[in-house]
Amino acid sequence: MSYFLGQIRDILLYFVSISCRSMKKILFACILLLVSNLLKSQKVDSLISIKNSPFLKDLTQRNYIPEPVEIENPFAELEEYEMVRTLGARILKMDSNTFIHFNGSGLLYQLVERGDSTLLFKRLDKTNNFKYNINATVYSYKGKIFNLGGYGFWRTTGTLRCFNEKNKEWDVVPTNVEIHVPIKSGLTSYYPKQSKLFIPFQIIRNDGIKENRKNQTEEKNVYVLNLASNDWEKLGETNPELIKMFNDIPWQLPTEDGLIFSHKNTVYHLRYLTNEVYIFNQNSSLAQTLERIYNNHYKYCVNSTLYYQDKITGEYDSLKIPLNEFVKSDIQIWKKHNFQFTYGAIPVILIIAFLVIRKKTNKENKATDNISTTNVTSTLHSIKAHGHAAAAPVIRFSETEKQLLQLILEKSKKNRTTSITEINYVLGIKDKNISLQKKVRSEVMNSINEKFSFVHPHQNQLIANTRSLEDKRYFEYFTDESNFERIESILNEEN
């Protein structure tokens, strides 16, 4: 654009030299000079030009690519929006149209003129916000451009946005849940024909929370976004073996049939639609070749052919990836949750556990460091034996049980779980041996839940547990929000 402004300035200067014959013409020439300087100093960002190349010529003529092609300076230079140039941009396709989206912003340009030496793009959006969606996932679907997640303002989000062509702004698209797509590019798998977008796990980062400032939270489940309804579905737990690989892979390449990546010189192909993993282990040359291409080139893959251009020399080439030579492995991308088996097995496991604990308890001393619990089962039996069904029995909670309920309630209100260390401290057994600690915790928890289930037989248990995120060997405890008022009522009662 600066080239055209320079030409306008030269033409105006030419008229100035001709107009110097009279004062009137000189005055007119000064006005023209002033206008030309204003034109030159104005920051113009409505049009940007990119140097054309065989790579871009081929790319812009395609109707589909699996993922936007990442480009960087000096492909495009914005005068007014210097801040976003360092984040790079992506070229994406939607039918026969070509677009450029600048990373970390709402800036969106469309190809309007294709020349032999340059490509001219015109700005479509009217947004002013920047760095709120760094490394967001960008895709097109049924004539619309979407922008999903990203990092900005010290946290990641799972917000889905759609470009509104009418008012040139980005609209928020509601989803059923918020899923934080990994901000590392290339980990999504996009299937437009099936209206699906897969991610191998989600990473939640919030630098405003102390617990998350050093270690981001990684939720290791495979999710799929239904592009037709914009609803997320959790498919199952991500294969731990794949999680380890994702933490140490040199490159990844999206294709129209899943994700290709390498680990320890072995190339893997994840096919999400069938939950299968294929491996190319004939030699390590393919992994090394693809790694060199990934690090030094602009690239995209269509119909198992990788097209790439050297970032420095501009050399354009292609490589056929032998997907038909990949061998199906026994690895699955995710493991489905068998809820029917789980729920059926829980009663059996609880009965066995109860019998084992009861047998062990009968052999041990009943002393548990001055902590007593009320045996609700015997109370129930007594009520049935004496025929007091009409009289509502009064169930009392001990002071120790109330202290424990108070702790769990306070933590749950803050949306946090209670660790066994905190429980041991409240129960006064923090200095006891591990076996005794476990025994006392179990008895107190069982006593509380049995009393609660007697009073509220159709409700879930009062205290629930979940695996610790830091150490899966241990449980942490919480109570549902629906139980907050019930616990407060228990805490306010007098023994």
CSV table of C-alpha atoms in Angstrom, one decimal:
chain,number,residue,atom,x,y,z
A,1,MET,CA,0.0,0.0,0.0
A,2,SER,CA,2.9,2.3,0.7
A,3,TYR,CA,4.1,1.8,-2.9
A,4,PHE,CA,0.8,3.2,-4.2
A,5,LEU,CA,0.9,6.2,-1.8
A,6,GLY,CA,4.5,6.9,-3.1
A,7,GLN,CA,3.2,7.0,-6.7
A,8,ILE,CA,0.5,9.4,-5.7
A,9,ARG,CA,3.1,11.7,-4.0
A,10,ASP,CA,5.3,11.7,-7.1
A,11,ILE,CA,2.4,12.6,-9.4
A,12,LEU,CA,1.5,15.5,-7.1
A,13,LEU,CA,5.1,16.7,-7.1
A,14,TYR,CA,5.0,16.7,-10.8
A,15,PHE,CA,2.0,19.0,-10.8
A,16,VAL,CA,3.7,21.2,-8.3
A,17,SER,CA,6.6,21.8,-10.7
A,18,ILE,CA,4.2,22.8,-13.5
A,19,SER,CA,2.0,25.0,-11.3
A,20,CYS,CA,4.8,27.4,-10.3
A,21,ARG,CA,4.1,29.9,-13.1
A,22,SER,CA,1.7,31.9,-11.0
A,23,MET,CA,1.0,32.6,-7.3
A,24,LYS,CA,-2.4,31.2,-7.7
A,25,LYS,CA,-1.0,27.9,-9.0
A,26,ILE,CA,1.7,27.9,-6.4
A,27,LEU,CA,-1.0,28.1,-3.7
A,28,PHE,CA,-2.9,25.3,-5.3
A,29,ALA,CA,0.3,23.2,-5.4
A,30,CYS,CA,1.0,23.8,-1.7
A,31,ILE,CA,-2.5,22.5,-0.9
A,32,LEU,CA,-1.8,19.4,-3.1
A,33,LEU,CA,1.5,18.8,-1.3
A,34,LEU,CA,-0.3,19.0,2.1
A,35,VAL,CA,-2.9,16.5,1.0
A,36,SER,CA,-0.2,14.2,-0.3
A,37,ASN,CA,1.7,14.3,3.0
A,38,LEU,CA,-1.5,13.5,4.9
A,39,LEU,CA,-2.0,10.5,2.7
A,40,LYS,CA,1.5,9.3,3.3
A,41,SER,CA,1.4,9.7,7.1
A,42,GLN,CA,-2.0,8.0,7.5
A,43,LYS,CA,-1.8,4.4,8.8
A,44,VAL,CA,-3.7,2.2,6.3
A,45,ASP,CA,-4.6,-1.3,7.4
A,46,SER,CA,-7.7,-2.0,5.3
A,47,LEU,CA,-5.6,-3.7,2.6
A,48,ILE,CA,-2.5,-5.8,3.0
A,49,SER,CA,-0.4,-7.5,0.3
A,50,ILE,CA,1.6,-10.7,0.5
A,51,LYS,CA,4.3,-11.8,-1.9
A,52,ASN,CA,3.0,-14.6,-4.0
A,53,SER,CA,4.8,-17.9,-4.4
A,54,PRO,CA,4.1,-21.3,-6.0
A,55,PHE,CA,3.2,-22.6,-2.4
A,56,LEU,CA,0.6,-19.8,-1.9
A,57,LYS,CA,-0.7,-20.0,-5.4
A,58,ASP,CA,-1.4,-23.7,-4.9
A,59,LEU,CA,-2.8,-23.1,-1.4
A,60,THR,CA,-5.2,-20.4,-2.5
A,61,GLN,CA,-6.7,-22.5,-5.3
A,62,ARG,CA,-7.7,-25.3,-2.9
A,63,ASN,CA,-11.1,-25.6,-1.4
A,64,TYR,CA,-10.1,-27.4,1.8
A,65,ILE,CA,-7.1,-27.9,4.1
A,66,PRO,CA,-7.3,-29.8,7.4
A,67,GLU,CA,-5.9,-26.9,9.5
A,68,PRO,CA,-5.0,-23.2,8.9
A,69,VAL,CA,-1.5,-22.7,7.6
A,70,GLU,CA,0.6,-20.7,10.1
A,71,ILE,CA,2.6,-17.9,8.6
A,72,GLU,CA,4.8,-15.2,10.2
A,73,ASN,CA,6.6,-12.0,9.4
A,74,PRO,CA,7.6,-10.9,6.7
A,75,PHE,CA,4.6,-12.4,4.9
A,76,ALA,CA,2.3,-9.6,6.1
A,77,GLU,CA,3.1,-6.3,7.9
A,78,LEU,CA,0.4,-4.2,9.6
A,79,GLU,CA,1.3,-0.6,10.3
A,80,GLU,CA,-1.5,0.1,12.8
A,81,TYR,CA,-1.5,-3.2,14.5
A,82,GLU,CA,2.2,-3.8,15.1
A,83,MET,CA,1.5,-5.6,18.3
A,84,VAL,CA,-0.1,-8.6,16.7
A,85,ARG,CA,2.6,-9.2,14.0
A,86,THR,CA,4.8,-11.0,16.4
A,87,LEU,CA,2.1,-13.6,17.1
A,88,GLY,CA,1.9,-14.6,13.4
A,89,ALA,CA,-1.2,-15.3,11.4
A,90,ARG,CA,-3.1,-18.3,9.8
A,91,ILE,CA,-4.3,-18.8,6.3
A,92,LEU,CA,-7.5,-20.7,6.2
A,93,LYS,CA,-9.8,-21.9,3.4
A,94,MET,CA,-13.6,-21.8,3.1
A,95,ASP,CA,-14.7,-23.2,-0.2
A,96,SER,CA,-13.0,-21.2,-2.9
A,97,ASN,CA,-12.3,-18.2,-0.5
A,98,THR,CA,-9.0,-17.6,1.2
A,99,PHE,CA,-8.8,-15.8,4.6
A,100,ILE,CA,-6.0,-14.6,6.9
A,101,HIS,CA,-6.7,-14.5,10.7
A,102,PHE,CA,-4.1,-12.8,12.9
A,103,ASN,CA,-3.3,-14.7,16.0
A,104,GLY,CA,-4.4,-13.2,19.3
A,105,SER,CA,-6.9,-10.9,17.7
A,106,GLY,CA,-10.1,-10.6,15.7
A,107,LEU,CA,-8.4,-9.3,12.6
A,108,LEU,CA,-9.8,-11.1,9.6
A,109,TYR,CA,-8.8,-10.5,5.9
A,110,GLN,CA,-10.1,-12.0,2.7
A,111,LEU,CA,-8.2,-12.5,-0.5
A,112,VAL,CA,-9.7,-10.1,-3.1
A,113,GLU,CA,-7.0,-10.0,-5.8
A,114,ARG,CA,-4.6,-12.7,-6.9
A,115,GLY,CA,-1.7,-11.4,-9.0
A,116,ASP,CA,1.5,-13.1,-10.3
A,117,SER,CA,3.7,-11.4,-7.8
A,118,THR,CA,1.4,-10.4,-4.9
A,119,LEU,CA,-1.8,-11.4,-3.2
A,120,LEU,CA,-4.1,-8.6,-2.0
A,121,PHE,CA,-6.2,-9.1,1.1
A,122,LYS,CA,-9.0,-6.8,2.3
A,123,ARG,CA,-10.0,-6.5,5.9
A,124,LEU,CA,-13.4,-7.8,6.9
A,125,ASP,CA,-13.7,-7.2,10.7
A,126,LYS,CA,-14.2,-4.0,12.7
A,127,THR,CA,-12.9,-5.4,16.0
A,128,ASN,CA,-10.5,-3.6,18.4
A,129,ASN,CA,-9.6,-6.3,21.0
A,130,PHE,CA,-6.3,-8.0,21.0
A,131,LYS,CA,-4.4,-10.8,22.8
A,132,TYR,CA,-7.5,-12.4,24.3
A,133,ASN,CA,-7.4,-15.5,22.2
A,134,ILE,CA,-3.7,-16.3,21.6
A,135,ASN,CA,-3.2,-19.7,19.8
A,136,ALA,CA,-7.0,-20.2,19.6
A,137,THR,CA,-8.2,-22.9,17.2
A,138,VAL,CA,-9.6,-21.4,14.0
A,139,TYR,CA,-11.8,-23.4,11.6
A,140,SER,CA,-14.5,-22.8,9.0
A,141,TYR,CA,-17.8,-24.7,8.9
A,142,LYS,CA,-20.8,-24.3,6.6
A,143,GLY,CA,-19.9,-20.9,5.4
A,144,LYS,CA,-18.9,-19.4,8.8
A,145,ILE,CA,-15.5,-18.9,10.4
A,146,PHE,CA,-15.1,-19.9,14.1
A,147,ASN,CA,-12.5,-19.1,16.7
A,148,LEU,CA,-12.3,-21.4,19.7
A,149,GLY,CA,-10.5,-21.0,23.1
A,150,GLY,CA,-7.0,-19.6,23.4
A,151,TYR,CA,-5.0,-17.8,26.1
A,152,GLY,CA,-5.4,-14.2,27.1
A,153,PHE,CA,-5.7,-11.9,30.1
A,154,TRP,CA,-3.8,-14.4,32.2
A,155,ARG,CA,-6.0,-17.5,31.6
A,156,THR,CA,-7.2,-19.9,29.0
A,157,THR,CA,-10.8,-20.1,28.0
A,158,GLY,CA,-13.1,-22.5,26.2
A,159,THR,CA,-15.2,-19.7,24.5
A,160,LEU,CA,-16.5,-20.4,21.0
A,161,ARG,CA,-16.7,-17.4,18.7
A,162,CYS,CA,-18.2,-17.0,15.3
A,163,PHE,CA,-17.5,-14.1,12.8
A,164,ASN,CA,-20.7,-12.1,12.1
A,165,GLU,CA,-20.5,-11.0,8.5
A,166,LYS,CA,-23.3,-8.5,8.9
A,167,ASN,CA,-21.8,-6.3,11.7
A,168,LYS,CA,-18.2,-7.4,11.2
A,169,GLU,CA,-17.8,-8.5,14.8
A,170,TRP,CA,-17.2,-11.8,16.6
A,171,ASP,CA,-20.2,-13.3,18.3
A,172,VAL,CA,-20.1,-15.7,21.3
A,173,VAL,CA,-21.6,-19.1,20.5
A,174,PRO,CA,-23.0,-20.8,23.6
A,175,THR,CA,-21.8,-24.4,24.2
A,176,ASN,CA,-23.1,-27.0,26.8
A,177,VAL,CA,-19.8,-26.9,28.8
A,178,GLU,CA,-16.6,-25.0,28.6
A,179,ILE,CA,-13.7,-27.1,27.3
A,180,HIS,CA,-10.2,-25.6,27.2
A,181,VAL,CA,-8.7,-26.7,23.9
A,182,PRO,CA,-4.8,-27.2,24.2
A,183,ILE,CA,-3.2,-23.9,23.0
A,184,LYS,CA,-0.4,-25.9,21.5
A,185,SER,CA,-1.3,-25.7,17.8
A,186,GLY,CA,-1.9,-28.8,15.7
A,187,LEU,CA,-3.4,-31.0,18.5
A,188,THR,CA,-7.0,-30.7,17.3
A,189,SER,CA,-8.4,-33.1,14.7
A,190,TYR,CA,-11.1,-31.6,12.4
A,191,TYR,CA,-13.6,-33.7,10.5
A,192,PRO,CA,-15.9,-31.2,8.6
A,193,LYS,CA,-17.8,-34.0,6.7
A,194,GLN,CA,-18.7,-35.6,10.0
A,195,SER,CA,-19.3,-32.3,11.8
A,196,LYS,CA,-16.8,-33.2,14.5
A,197,LEU,CA,-13.7,-31.7,16.1
A,198,PHE,CA,-11.6,-33.8,18.5
A,199,ILE,CA,-9.1,-32.9,21.2
A,200,PRO,CA,-6.9,-35.4,23.1
A,201,PHE,CA,-7.2,-33.6,26.5
A,202,GLN,CA,-7.9,-30.2,27.9
A,203,ILE,CA,-5.4,-27.9,29.6
A,204,ILE,CA,-6.8,-25.3,32.1
A,205,ARG,CA,-4.6,-22.4,33.1
A,206,ASN,CA,-5.4,-19.5,35.3
A,207,ASP,CA,-2.5,-17.4,36.4
A,208,GLY,CA,-4.8,-15.5,38.8
A,209,ILE,CA,-5.1,-18.5,41.1
A,210,LYS,CA,-2.2,-19.3,43.3
A,211,GLU,CA,-2.5,-23.1,42.9
A,212,ASN,CA,-2.4,-22.8,39.1
A,213,ARG,CA,0.4,-20.3,38.6
A,214,LYS,CA,3.2,-22.9,38.4
A,215,ASN,CA,1.3,-26.0,37.3
A,216,GLN,CA,-1.5,-25.9,34.8
A,217,THR,CA,-4.3,-28.3,35.3
A,218,GLU,CA,-4.5,-31.1,32.7
A,219,GLU,CA,-7.8,-32.9,32.3
A,220,LYS,CA,-6.9,-36.2,30.6
A,221,ASN,CA,-10.1,-37.1,28.7
A,222,VAL,CA,-10.8,-37.1,25.0
A,223,TYR,CA,-13.5,-34.7,24.0
A,224,VAL,CA,-15.4,-34.2,20.7
A,225,LEU,CA,-17.3,-31.0,19.7
A,226,ASN,CA,-20.4,-31.6,17.6
A,227,LEU,CA,-20.2,-28.7,15.1
A,228,ALA,CA,-23.8,-28.9,14.2
A,229,SER,CA,-25.1,-28.4,17.8
A,230,ASN,CA,-22.0,-26.9,19.4
A,231,ASP,CA,-22.1,-29.4,22.2
A,232,TRP,CA,-19.1,-31.1,23.8
A,233,GLU,CA,-19.1,-34.8,24.6
A,234,LYS,CA,-16.5,-36.6,26.8
A,235,LEU,CA,-15.6,-39.9,25.0
A,236,GLY,CA,-13.4,-41.4,27.7
A,237,GLU,CA,-10.1,-41.3,29.5
A,238,THR,CA,-7.1,-40.5,27.3
A,239,ASN,CA,-4.6,-43.4,26.9
A,240,PRO,CA,-1.9,-42.7,29.5
A,241,GLU,CA,0.7,-43.9,27.0
A,242,LEU,CA,-0.4,-41.3,24.5
A,243,ILE,CA,-0.3,-38.6,27.2
A,244,LYS,CA,3.4,-39.4,27.9
A,245,MET,CA,4.1,-39.1,24.1
A,246,PHE,CA,2.3,-35.8,23.8
A,247,ASN,CA,4.5,-34.3,26.4
A,248,ASP,CA,7.6,-35.1,24.4
A,249,ILE,CA,6.9,-34.9,20.6
A,250,PRO,CA,9.0,-32.9,18.2
A,251,TRP,CA,6.2,-32.2,15.7
A,252,GLN,CA,2.5,-33.0,14.9
A,253,LEU,CA,0.7,-32.7,11.6
A,254,PRO,CA,-3.1,-32.6,11.2
A,255,THR,CA,-4.6,-34.5,8.3
A,256,GLU,CA,-8.1,-35.0,7.0
A,257,ASP,CA,-8.1,-38.3,8.8
A,258,GLY,CA,-6.7,-37.6,12.2
A,259,LEU,CA,-3.3,-36.5,13.6
A,260,ILE,CA,0.2,-37.6,12.7
A,261,PHE,CA,3.1,-37.2,15.1
A,262,SER,CA,6.4,-38.8,16.0
A,263,HIS,CA,7.8,-40.1,19.2
A,264,LYS,CA,11.3,-41.5,19.5
A,265,ASN,CA,11.7,-41.7,15.7
A,266,THR,CA,8.4,-43.7,15.3
A,267,VAL,CA,5.5,-42.1,13.4
A,268,TYR,CA,2.0,-42.5,14.7
A,269,HIS,CA,-1.4,-41.8,13.1
A,270,LEU,CA,-4.4,-41.2,15.4
A,271,ARG,CA,-7.7,-41.9,13.7
A,272,TYR,CA,-10.3,-40.4,16.1
A,273,LEU,CA,-13.4,-41.5,14.2
A,274,THR,CA,-12.5,-45.2,14.8
A,275,ASN,CA,-10.5,-44.7,18.1
A,276,GLU,CA,-7.5,-46.4,16.5
A,277,VAL,CA,-3.7,-45.8,16.4
A,278,TYR,CA,-1.6,-46.8,13.4
A,279,ILE,CA,2.2,-46.9,13.4
A,280,PHE,CA,4.9,-46.6,10.8
A,281,ASN,CA,7.9,-48.5,12.1
A,282,GLN,CA,9.6,-49.6,8.9
A,283,ASN,CA,12.4,-47.1,9.3
A,284,SER,CA,13.2,-43.8,11.2
A,285,SER,CA,13.9,-41.8,8.1
A,286,LEU,CA,10.3,-40.6,7.7
A,287,ALA,CA,10.2,-39.3,11.2
A,288,GLN,CA,13.4,-37.3,10.8
A,289,THR,CA,12.3,-36.0,7.4
A,290,LEU,CA,9.0,-34.8,8.7
A,291,GLU,CA,10.7,-33.1,11.7
A,292,ARG,CA,12.9,-31.1,9.4
A,293,ILE,CA,10.0,-30.0,7.3
A,294,TYR,CA,7.9,-29.1,10.4
A,295,ASN,CA,10.6,-26.8,11.9
A,296,ASN,CA,11.7,-25.0,8.8
A,297,HIS,CA,8.8,-24.7,6.4
A,298,TYR,CA,5.2,-23.5,5.9
A,299,LYS,CA,3.2,-26.6,5.4
A,300,TYR,CA,-0.2,-28.3,5.0
A,301,CYS,CA,-1.3,-31.9,4.2
A,302,VAL,CA,-4.1,-32.9,1.8
A,303,ASN,CA,-4.8,-36.4,0.6
A,304,SER,CA,-1.8,-37.8,2.5
A,305,THR,CA,0.5,-35.4,0.5
A,306,LEU,CA,2.5,-32.8,2.5
A,307,TYR,CA,3.1,-29.5,0.7
A,308,TYR,CA,5.8,-27.3,2.1
A,309,GLN,CA,7.8,-24.1,1.4
A,310,ASP,CA,11.2,-23.2,3.0
A,311,LYS,CA,10.8,-20.1,5.2
A,312,ILE,CA,14.1,-18.7,4.1
A,313,THR,CA,14.8,-19.7,0.5
A,314,GLY,CA,11.1,-20.0,-0.6
A,315,GLU,CA,11.8,-23.4,-2.2
A,316,TYR,CA,8.5,-25.3,-2.7
A,317,ASP,CA,8.2,-29.1,-2.6
A,318,SER,CA,5.9,-31.9,-1.6
A,319,LEU,CA,6.1,-35.3,0.1
A,320,LYS,CA,3.8,-38.3,-0.2
A,321,ILE,CA,3.2,-39.8,3.3
A,322,PRO,CA,2.7,-43.5,3.0
A,323,LEU,CA,-0.4,-43.8,5.2
A,324,ASN,CA,-1.3,-47.1,3.5
A,325,GLU,CA,1.9,-48.6,4.9
A,326,PHE,CA,1.0,-47.7,8.5
A,327,VAL,CA,0.1,-50.8,10.6
A,328,LYS,CA,-2.8,-50.8,13.1
A,329,SER,CA,-1.7,-51.2,16.7
A,330,ASP,CA,-3.4,-52.4,19.8
A,331,ILE,CA,-3.3,-48.9,21.2
A,332,GLN,CA,-6.6,-47.0,21.6
A,333,ILE,CA,-6.8,-43.2,21.8
A,334,TRP,CA,-9.3,-43.3,24.7
A,335,LYS,CA,-10.9,-45.9,26.9
A,336,LYS,CA,-14.6,-45.8,27.1
A,337,HIS,CA,-16.2,-45.7,30.6
A,338,ASN,CA,-18.2,-48.9,31.2
A,339,PHE,CA,-20.8,-47.4,33.5
A,340,GLN,CA,-23.0,-50.5,33.5
A,341,PHE,CA,-20.2,-52.6,34.8
A,342,THR,CA,-19.1,-50.0,37.3
A,343,TYR,CA,-22.4,-49.4,38.8
A,344,GLY,CA,-23.1,-53.2,39.0
A,345,ALA,CA,-19.8,-53.9,40.6
A,346,ILE,CA,-20.0,-51.2,43.3
A,347,PRO,CA,-22.6,-53.0,45.6
A,348,VAL,CA,-20.5,-56.2,45.4
A,349,ILE,CA,-17.3,-54.4,46.2
A,350,LEU,CA,-18.9,-52.6,49.1
A,351,ILE,CA,-20.3,-55.8,50.6
A,352,ILE,CA,-16.9,-57.6,50.3
A,353,ALA,CA,-15.2,-54.6,51.8
A,354,PHE,CA,-17.7,-54.4,54.6
A,355,LEU,CA,-17.2,-58.1,55.5
A,356,VAL,CA,-13.4,-57.8,55.4
A,357,ILE,CA,-13.4,-54.7,57.6
A,358,ARG,CA,-15.9,-56.2,60.0
A,359,LYS,CA,-13.8,-59.4,60.4
A,360,LYS,CA,-10.7,-57.3,60.9
A,361,THR,CA,-12.4,-55.0,63.3
A,362,ASN,CA,-13.6,-57.9,65.5
A,363,LYS,CA,-10.0,-59.0,65.9
A,364,GLU,CA,-8.6,-55.6,66.9
A,365,ASN,CA,-9.1,-53.5,69.9
A,366,LYS,CA,-12.1,-51.2,69.9
A,367,ALA,CA,-10.0,-48.3,71.2
A,368,THR,CA,-9.5,-45.7,68.5
A,369,ASP,CA,-7.7,-42.9,70.4
A,370,ASN,CA,-10.8,-41.7,72.4
A,371,ILE,CA,-12.8,-41.3,69.2
A,372,SER,CA,-16.2,-42.9,69.4
A,373,THR,CA,-18.8,-43.4,66.7
A,374,THR,CA,-22.4,-44.3,67.0
A,375,ASN,CA,-23.5,-47.6,65.4
A,376,VAL,CA,-26.5,-46.6,63.4
A,377,THR,CA,-27.1,-50.2,62.1
A,378,SER,CA,-27.6,-51.5,65.6
A,379,THR,CA,-30.0,-48.6,66.3
A,380,LEU,CA,-32.0,-49.5,63.3
A,381,HIS,CA,-32.2,-53.2,64.3
A,382,SER,CA,-33.3,-52.1,67.8
A,383,ILE,CA,-36.1,-50.0,66.4
A,384,LYS,CA,-37.3,-52.9,64.2
A,385,ALA,CA,-37.1,-55.4,67.1
A,386,HIS,CA,-39.2,-53.2,69.5
A,387,GLY,CA,-41.7,-52.2,66.9
A,388,HIS,CA,-41.2,-48.4,67.1
A,389,ALA,CA,-41.8,-47.8,63.5
A,390,ALA,CA,-44.2,-45.0,64.1
A,391,ALA,CA,-41.8,-43.0,66.3
A,392,ALA,CA,-39.2,-41.1,64.4
A,393,PRO,CA,-35.9,-41.8,66.1
A,394,VAL,CA,-33.5,-38.9,66.9
A,395,ILE,CA,-30.1,-39.3,65.3
A,396,ARG,CA,-27.3,-37.4,66.9
A,397,PHE,CA,-23.9,-36.6,65.5
A,398,SER,CA,-20.9,-36.5,67.8
A,399,GLU,CA,-18.7,-33.4,68.2
A,400,THR,CA,-15.9,-35.1,66.3
A,401,GLU,CA,-18.3,-35.8,63.4
A,402,LYS,CA,-19.6,-32.2,63.5
A,403,GLN,CA,-16.0,-30.9,63.3
A,404,LEU,CA,-15.3,-33.0,60.3
A,405,LEU,CA,-18.6,-31.9,58.6
A,406,GLN,CA,-17.7,-28.3,59.3
A,407,LEU,CA,-14.3,-28.7,57.6
A,408,ILE,CA,-15.7,-30.4,54.5
A,409,LEU,CA,-18.6,-27.9,54.2
A,410,GLU,CA,-16.2,-24.9,54.3
A,411,LYS,CA,-13.9,-26.5,51.6
A,412,SER,CA,-16.8,-27.5,49.4
A,413,LYS,CA,-18.3,-24.0,49.5
A,414,LYS,CA,-15.0,-22.8,48.0
A,415,ASN,CA,-15.3,-25.6,45.3
A,416,ARG,CA,-12.3,-27.4,46.9
A,417,THR,CA,-11.9,-30.9,48.2
A,418,THR,CA,-10.6,-31.9,51.7
A,419,SER,CA,-7.4,-34.0,51.9
A,420,ILE,CA,-6.8,-36.9,54.2
A,421,THR,CA,-4.1,-34.8,55.9
A,422,GLU,CA,-6.7,-32.2,56.9
A,423,ILE,CA,-9.1,-34.9,58.0
A,424,ASN,CA,-6.4,-36.6,60.2
A,425,TYR,CA,-5.7,-33.3,61.9
A,426,VAL,CA,-9.4,-32.7,62.7
A,427,LEU,CA,-9.8,-36.3,64.0
A,428,GLY,CA,-6.7,-35.9,66.2
A,429,ILE,CA,-4.9,-38.8,64.6
A,430,LYS,CA,-2.2,-37.0,62.6
A,431,ASP,CA,0.6,-38.5,64.7
A,432,LYS,CA,-0.8,-42.1,64.6
A,433,ASN,CA,0.3,-44.9,62.3
A,434,ILE,CA,-1.2,-45.1,58.8
A,435,SER,CA,-3.2,-48.2,59.5
A,436,LEU,CA,-4.9,-46.6,62.5
A,437,GLN,CA,-5.5,-43.4,60.6
A,438,LYS,CA,-7.2,-45.3,57.8
A,439,LYS,CA,-9.3,-47.3,60.2
A,440,VAL,CA,-10.5,-44.2,62.2
A,441,ARG,CA,-11.3,-42.2,59.0
A,442,SER,CA,-13.3,-45.1,57.6
A,443,GLU,CA,-15.4,-45.5,60.8
A,444,VAL,CA,-16.1,-41.8,61.1
A,445,MET,CA,-17.1,-41.5,57.4
A,446,ASN,CA,-19.3,-44.6,57.5
A,447,SER,CA,-21.0,-43.4,60.7
A,448,ILE,CA,-21.8,-40.0,59.2
A,449,ASN,CA,-23.1,-41.4,55.9
A,450,GLU,CA,-25.1,-44.2,57.7
A,451,LYS,CA,-26.8,-41.6,60.0
A,452,PHE,CA,-27.6,-39.4,57.0
A,453,SER,CA,-29.0,-42.2,54.9
A,454,PHE,CA,-31.2,-43.3,57.8
A,455,VAL,CA,-32.7,-39.8,58.0
A,456,HIS,CA,-32.7,-39.2,54.2
A,457,PRO,CA,-33.0,-42.7,52.7
A,458,HIS,CA,-33.6,-41.4,49.1
A,459,GLN,CA,-30.7,-39.0,49.0
A,460,ASN,CA,-27.1,-39.6,48.0
A,461,GLN,CA,-24.5,-40.0,50.6
A,462,LEU,CA,-23.5,-36.9,52.6
A,463,ILE,CA,-19.8,-37.2,52.1
A,464,ALA,CA,-18.4,-38.3,48.7
A,465,ASN,CA,-14.8,-38.8,47.6
A,466,THR,CA,-12.8,-38.4,44.4
A,467,ARG,CA,-9.2,-39.3,43.4
A,468,SER,CA,-6.6,-36.7,44.2
A,469,LEU,CA,-5.3,-34.9,41.2
A,470,GLU,CA,-1.8,-34.8,42.7
A,471,ASP,CA,-1.6,-38.5,43.7
A,472,LYS,CA,-4.2,-40.9,42.3
A,473,ARG,CA,-3.5,-43.4,45.1
A,474,TYR,CA,-5.4,-41.2,47.6
A,475,PHE,CA,-8.9,-39.9,47.8
A,476,GLU,CA,-10.1,-36.4,48.7
A,477,TYR,CA,-13.5,-35.7,50.1
A,478,PHE,CA,-16.4,-33.2,49.4
A,479,THR,CA,-20.1,-32.8,49.7
A,480,ASP,CA,-22.6,-31.7,47.0
A,481,GLU,CA,-24.1,-28.2,47.1
A,482,SER,CA,-27.5,-29.7,47.7
A,483,ASN,CA,-26.3,-30.9,51.1
A,484,PHE,CA,-25.0,-27.5,52.4
A,485,GLU,CA,-28.2,-26.6,54.2
A,486,ARG,CA,-28.6,-30.1,55.7
A,487,ILE,CA,-25.1,-30.0,57.1
A,488,GLU,CA,-25.6,-26.5,58.5
A,489,SER,CA,-28.8,-27.9,60.2
A,490,ILE,CA,-26.7,-30.7,61.7
A,491,LEU,CA,-24.1,-28.3,63.0
A,492,ASN,CA,-26.7,-26.1,64.7
A,493,GLU,CA,-28.4,-29.0,66.5
A,494,GLU,CA,-27.7,-29.7,70.2
A,495,ASN,CA,-26.6,-33.1,71.3
